[in-house]
C-alpha positions as CSV (number, residue, x, y, z in Angstrom):
1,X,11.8,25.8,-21.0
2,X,9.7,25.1,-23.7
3,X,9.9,21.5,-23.7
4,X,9.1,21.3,-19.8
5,X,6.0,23.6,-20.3
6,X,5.0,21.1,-23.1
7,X,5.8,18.2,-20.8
8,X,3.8,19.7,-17.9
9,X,1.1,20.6,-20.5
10,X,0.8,17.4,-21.5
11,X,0.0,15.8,-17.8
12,X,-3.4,17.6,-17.7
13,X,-4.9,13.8,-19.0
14,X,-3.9,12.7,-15.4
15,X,-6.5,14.9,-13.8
16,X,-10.0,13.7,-14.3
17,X,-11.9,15.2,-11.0
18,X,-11.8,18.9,-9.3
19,X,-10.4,17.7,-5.9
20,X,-7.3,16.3,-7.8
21,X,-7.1,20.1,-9.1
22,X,-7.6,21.3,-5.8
23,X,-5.3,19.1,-4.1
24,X,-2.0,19.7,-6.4
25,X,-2.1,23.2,-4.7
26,X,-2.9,22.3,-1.3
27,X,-1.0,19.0,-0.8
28,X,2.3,18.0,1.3
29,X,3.7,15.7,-1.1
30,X,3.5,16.3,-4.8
31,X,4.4,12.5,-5.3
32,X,5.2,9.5,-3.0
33,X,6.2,5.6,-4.2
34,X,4.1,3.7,-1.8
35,X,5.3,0.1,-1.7
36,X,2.3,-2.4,-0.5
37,X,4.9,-5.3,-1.1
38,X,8.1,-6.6,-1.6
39,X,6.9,-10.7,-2.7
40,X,7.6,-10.7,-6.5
41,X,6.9,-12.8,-9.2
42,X,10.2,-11.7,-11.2
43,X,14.0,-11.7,-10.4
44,X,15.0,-8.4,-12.7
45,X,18.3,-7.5,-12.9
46,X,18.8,-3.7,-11.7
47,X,15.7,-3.9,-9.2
48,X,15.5,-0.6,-7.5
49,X,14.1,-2.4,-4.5
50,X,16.7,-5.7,-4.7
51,X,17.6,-4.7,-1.5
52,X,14.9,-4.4,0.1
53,X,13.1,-8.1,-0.1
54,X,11.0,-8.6,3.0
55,X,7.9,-10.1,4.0
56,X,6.2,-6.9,5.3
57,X,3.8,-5.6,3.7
58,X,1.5,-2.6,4.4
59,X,-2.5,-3.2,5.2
60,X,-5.5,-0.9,4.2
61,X,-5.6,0.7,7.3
62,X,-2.0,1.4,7.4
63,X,-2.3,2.8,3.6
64,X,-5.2,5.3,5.2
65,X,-3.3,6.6,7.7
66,X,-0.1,7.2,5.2
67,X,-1.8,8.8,3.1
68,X,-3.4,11.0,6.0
69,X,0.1,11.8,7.3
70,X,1.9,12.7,3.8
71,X,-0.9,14.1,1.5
72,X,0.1,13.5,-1.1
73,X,-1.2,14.9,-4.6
74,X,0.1,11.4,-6.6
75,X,0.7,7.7,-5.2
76,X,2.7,5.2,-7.3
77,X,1.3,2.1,-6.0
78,X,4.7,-0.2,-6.3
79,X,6.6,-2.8,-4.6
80,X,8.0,-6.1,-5.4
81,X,4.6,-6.9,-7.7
82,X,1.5,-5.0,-6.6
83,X,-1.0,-7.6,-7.9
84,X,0.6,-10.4,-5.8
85,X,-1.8,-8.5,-3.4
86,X,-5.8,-10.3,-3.4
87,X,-6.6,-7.1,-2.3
88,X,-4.9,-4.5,-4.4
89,X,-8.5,-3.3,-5.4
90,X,-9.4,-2.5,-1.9
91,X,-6.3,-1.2,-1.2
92,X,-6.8,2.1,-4.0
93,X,-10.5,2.2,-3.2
94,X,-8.8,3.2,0.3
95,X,-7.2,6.0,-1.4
96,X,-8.8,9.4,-1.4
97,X,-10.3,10.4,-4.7
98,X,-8.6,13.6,-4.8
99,X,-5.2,11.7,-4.9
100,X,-3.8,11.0,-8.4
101,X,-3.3,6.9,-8.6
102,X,-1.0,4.7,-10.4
103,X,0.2,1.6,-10.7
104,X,3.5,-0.3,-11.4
105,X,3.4,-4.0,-12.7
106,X,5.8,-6.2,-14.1
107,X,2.2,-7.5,-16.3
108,X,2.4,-11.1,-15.7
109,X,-0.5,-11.2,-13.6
110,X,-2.8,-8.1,-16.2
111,X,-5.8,-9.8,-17.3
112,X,-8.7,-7.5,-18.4
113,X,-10.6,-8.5,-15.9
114,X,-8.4,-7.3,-13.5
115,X,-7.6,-4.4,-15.8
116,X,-11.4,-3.5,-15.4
117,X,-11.5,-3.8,-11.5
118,X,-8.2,-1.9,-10.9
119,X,-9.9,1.0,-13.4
120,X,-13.3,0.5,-11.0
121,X,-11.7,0.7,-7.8
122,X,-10.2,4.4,-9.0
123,X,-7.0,3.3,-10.7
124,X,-6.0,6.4,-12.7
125,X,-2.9,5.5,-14.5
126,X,-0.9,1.8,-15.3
127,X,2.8,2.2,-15.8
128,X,3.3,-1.3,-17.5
129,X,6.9,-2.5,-17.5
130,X,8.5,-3.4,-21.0
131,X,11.6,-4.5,-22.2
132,X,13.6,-7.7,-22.5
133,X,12.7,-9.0,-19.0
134,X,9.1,-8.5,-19.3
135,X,5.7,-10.2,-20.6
136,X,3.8,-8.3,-23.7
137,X,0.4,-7.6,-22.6
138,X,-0.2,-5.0,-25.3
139,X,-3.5,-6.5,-26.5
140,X,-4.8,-6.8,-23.2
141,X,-4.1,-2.9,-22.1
142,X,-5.1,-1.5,-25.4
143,X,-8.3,-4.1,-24.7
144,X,-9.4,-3.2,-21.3
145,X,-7.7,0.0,-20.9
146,X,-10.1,2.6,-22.1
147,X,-10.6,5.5,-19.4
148,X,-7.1,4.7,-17.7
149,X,-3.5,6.5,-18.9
150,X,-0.9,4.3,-19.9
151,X,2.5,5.1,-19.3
152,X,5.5,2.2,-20.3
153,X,8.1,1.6,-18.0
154,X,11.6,1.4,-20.0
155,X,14.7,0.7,-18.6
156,X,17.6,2.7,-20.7
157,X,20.1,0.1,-20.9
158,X,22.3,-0.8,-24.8
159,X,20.3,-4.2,-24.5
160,X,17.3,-2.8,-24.2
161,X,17.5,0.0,-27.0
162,X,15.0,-2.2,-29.7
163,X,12.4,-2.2,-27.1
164,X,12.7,1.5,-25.8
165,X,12.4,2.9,-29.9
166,X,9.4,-0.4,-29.9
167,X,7.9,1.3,-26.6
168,X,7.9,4.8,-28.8
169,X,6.2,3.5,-31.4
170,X,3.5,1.7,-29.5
171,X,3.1,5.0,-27.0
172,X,2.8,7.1,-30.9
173,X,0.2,5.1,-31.7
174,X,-2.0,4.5,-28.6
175,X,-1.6,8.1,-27.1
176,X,0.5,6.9,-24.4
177,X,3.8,8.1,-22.7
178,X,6.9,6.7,-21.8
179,X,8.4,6.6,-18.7
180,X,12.6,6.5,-18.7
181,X,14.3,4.5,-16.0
182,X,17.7,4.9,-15.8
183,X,19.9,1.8,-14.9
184,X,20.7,1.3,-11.2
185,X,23.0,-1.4,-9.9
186,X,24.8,-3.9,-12.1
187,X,22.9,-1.9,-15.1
188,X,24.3,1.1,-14.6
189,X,27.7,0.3,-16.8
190,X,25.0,-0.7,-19.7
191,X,23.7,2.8,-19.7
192,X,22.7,3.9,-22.9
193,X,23.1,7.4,-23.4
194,X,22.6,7.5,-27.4
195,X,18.9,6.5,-26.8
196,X,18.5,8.5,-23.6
197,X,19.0,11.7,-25.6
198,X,17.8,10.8,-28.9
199,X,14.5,10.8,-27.5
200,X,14.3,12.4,-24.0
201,X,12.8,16.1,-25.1
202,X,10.0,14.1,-27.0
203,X,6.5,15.4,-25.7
204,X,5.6,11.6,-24.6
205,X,8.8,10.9,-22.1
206,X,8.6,11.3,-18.6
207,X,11.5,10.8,-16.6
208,X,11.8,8.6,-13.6
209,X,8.3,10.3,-12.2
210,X,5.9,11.2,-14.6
211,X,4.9,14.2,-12.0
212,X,8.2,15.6,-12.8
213,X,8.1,15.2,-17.2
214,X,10.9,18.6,-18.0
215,X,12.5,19.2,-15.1
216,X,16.5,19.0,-14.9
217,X,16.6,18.3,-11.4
218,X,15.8,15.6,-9.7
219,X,12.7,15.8,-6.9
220,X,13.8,13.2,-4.3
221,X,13.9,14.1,-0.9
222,X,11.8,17.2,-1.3
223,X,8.8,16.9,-3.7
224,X,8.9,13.1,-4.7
225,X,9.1,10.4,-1.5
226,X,9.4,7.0,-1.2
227,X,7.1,5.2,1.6
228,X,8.4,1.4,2.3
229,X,6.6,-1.7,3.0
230,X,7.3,-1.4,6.3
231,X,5.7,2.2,6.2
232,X,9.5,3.7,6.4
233,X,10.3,7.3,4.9
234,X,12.7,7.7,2.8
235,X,14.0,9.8,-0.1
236,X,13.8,7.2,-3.1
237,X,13.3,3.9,-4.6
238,X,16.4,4.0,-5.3
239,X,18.0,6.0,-2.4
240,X,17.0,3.5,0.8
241,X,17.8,5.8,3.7
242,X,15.3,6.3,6.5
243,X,14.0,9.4,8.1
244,X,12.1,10.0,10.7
245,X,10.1,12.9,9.3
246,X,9.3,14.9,6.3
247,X,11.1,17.9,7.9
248,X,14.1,16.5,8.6
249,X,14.4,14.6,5.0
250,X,13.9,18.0,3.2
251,X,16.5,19.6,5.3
252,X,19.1,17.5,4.9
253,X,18.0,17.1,0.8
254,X,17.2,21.1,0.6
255,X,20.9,21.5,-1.3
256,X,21.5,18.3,-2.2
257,X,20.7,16.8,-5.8
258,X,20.8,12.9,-5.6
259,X,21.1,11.5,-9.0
260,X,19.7,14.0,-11.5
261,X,22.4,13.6,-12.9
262,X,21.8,15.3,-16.3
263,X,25.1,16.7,-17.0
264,X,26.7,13.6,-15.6
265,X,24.9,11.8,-17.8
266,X,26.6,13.2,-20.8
267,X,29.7,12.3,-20.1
């Protein structure tokens, strides 16, 4: 308990105006994935949307009225590679300010100019993806950064390990967190439990939604959703199955746990 209270201390950073206060009591949706597209500049192994590749992607408009229909308290602005879009700016200026923004990015595209524009157009928080597969742009966050939350995406695979304790002592040093991924699809096998729990009550680790840092259960399906491309419903990046409605997703999901998983995960 008195981890998860430090945890959910610690995400006070993420609010920087009174309607984002306002609106974690009075939204729908405490935090939705919003994918604006699945093009990608990477081939990852483990991709949570791997099966997903398709050329739809969603336009501004179609982001407005989303965000209308869910109201949601966080987005996770996601995909395939969100800055493939020329218009990734526009796209979170269309976002209400009382919503909580981030940002996933496999960092090949970061520049600081862009870094700049994103933290402009109302960007809140960059979860920067770092490991084995990815490009360092270190320099250019801690550069550019200033007034946005970092948060670095790990994967918790055996090959990864040296990156997730390097990810650690960058997030010591920069006041940032770290957000734990656990392995899906061919990774799952390399699943490295040693690291997982060595390090997964530490005060700067969120888990798999950094709305959800101390929790033991996992929120898919009720608080956490996962808006496609396409502008589909469902429960999880990781759990691709499509609902019609909010209602009907939180019934079926209102006694059902998906993949937290903590106790499995120990064995």
């Amino acid at each position: 308990m008195l981890v998860r209270l430090r945890k959910m201390f610690g995400q006070r950073r993420y609010l920087k105006r009174p309607s984002q206060i306002i609106n974690y009591f009075t939204c729908k949706v405490k935090s939705m994935e919003l994918a604006v597209t699945y093009a990608c500049n990477q081939n990852c192994p483990g991709c949570y949307a791997g099966d997903l590749k398709d050329p739809a992607f969603l336009t501004q408009e179609q982001v407005k009225d989303i965000v209308k229909k869910y109201k949601p308290f966080h987005i996770n602005i996601t995909g395939g590679e969100p800055l493939l879009r020329k218009d990734i700016c526009e796209i979170i200026e269309a976002i209400p300010k009382g919503v909580v923004v981030s940002m996933v990015t496999n960092g090949v595209l970061l520049t600081e100019e862009k870094l700049r524009n994103l933290k402009k157009a109302g960007l809140n928080t960059l979860q920067l993806s770092y490991g084995k597969n990815y490009i360092n742009k270190l320099d250019i966050v801690r550069s550019a950064a200033k007034g946005i939350n970092v948060c670095l995406s790990v994967t918790n695979t055996k090959p990864n390990r040296e990156y997730i304790e390097q990810a650690m002592i960058e997030a010591r040093k920069s006041n940032w967190h770290v957000l734990w991924n656990v392995p899906s699809g061919s990774l799952v096998k390399l699943f490295d439990r040693e690291t997982y729990f060595k390090y997964r009550n530490d005060p700067i680790v969120r888990e798999d939604n950094m709305f959800w840092a101390g929790w033991n259960t996992c929120p898919a399906g009720k608080h956490k959703i996962y808006v496609t491309a396409k502008g589909e419903l469902m429960p999880c990046d990781r759990l691709h199955k499509v609902y019609p409605d909010l209602k009907t997703m939180r019934k079926d999901f209102k006694n059902k746990v998906y993949c937290n998983r903590i106790e499995d995960l120990k064995a």
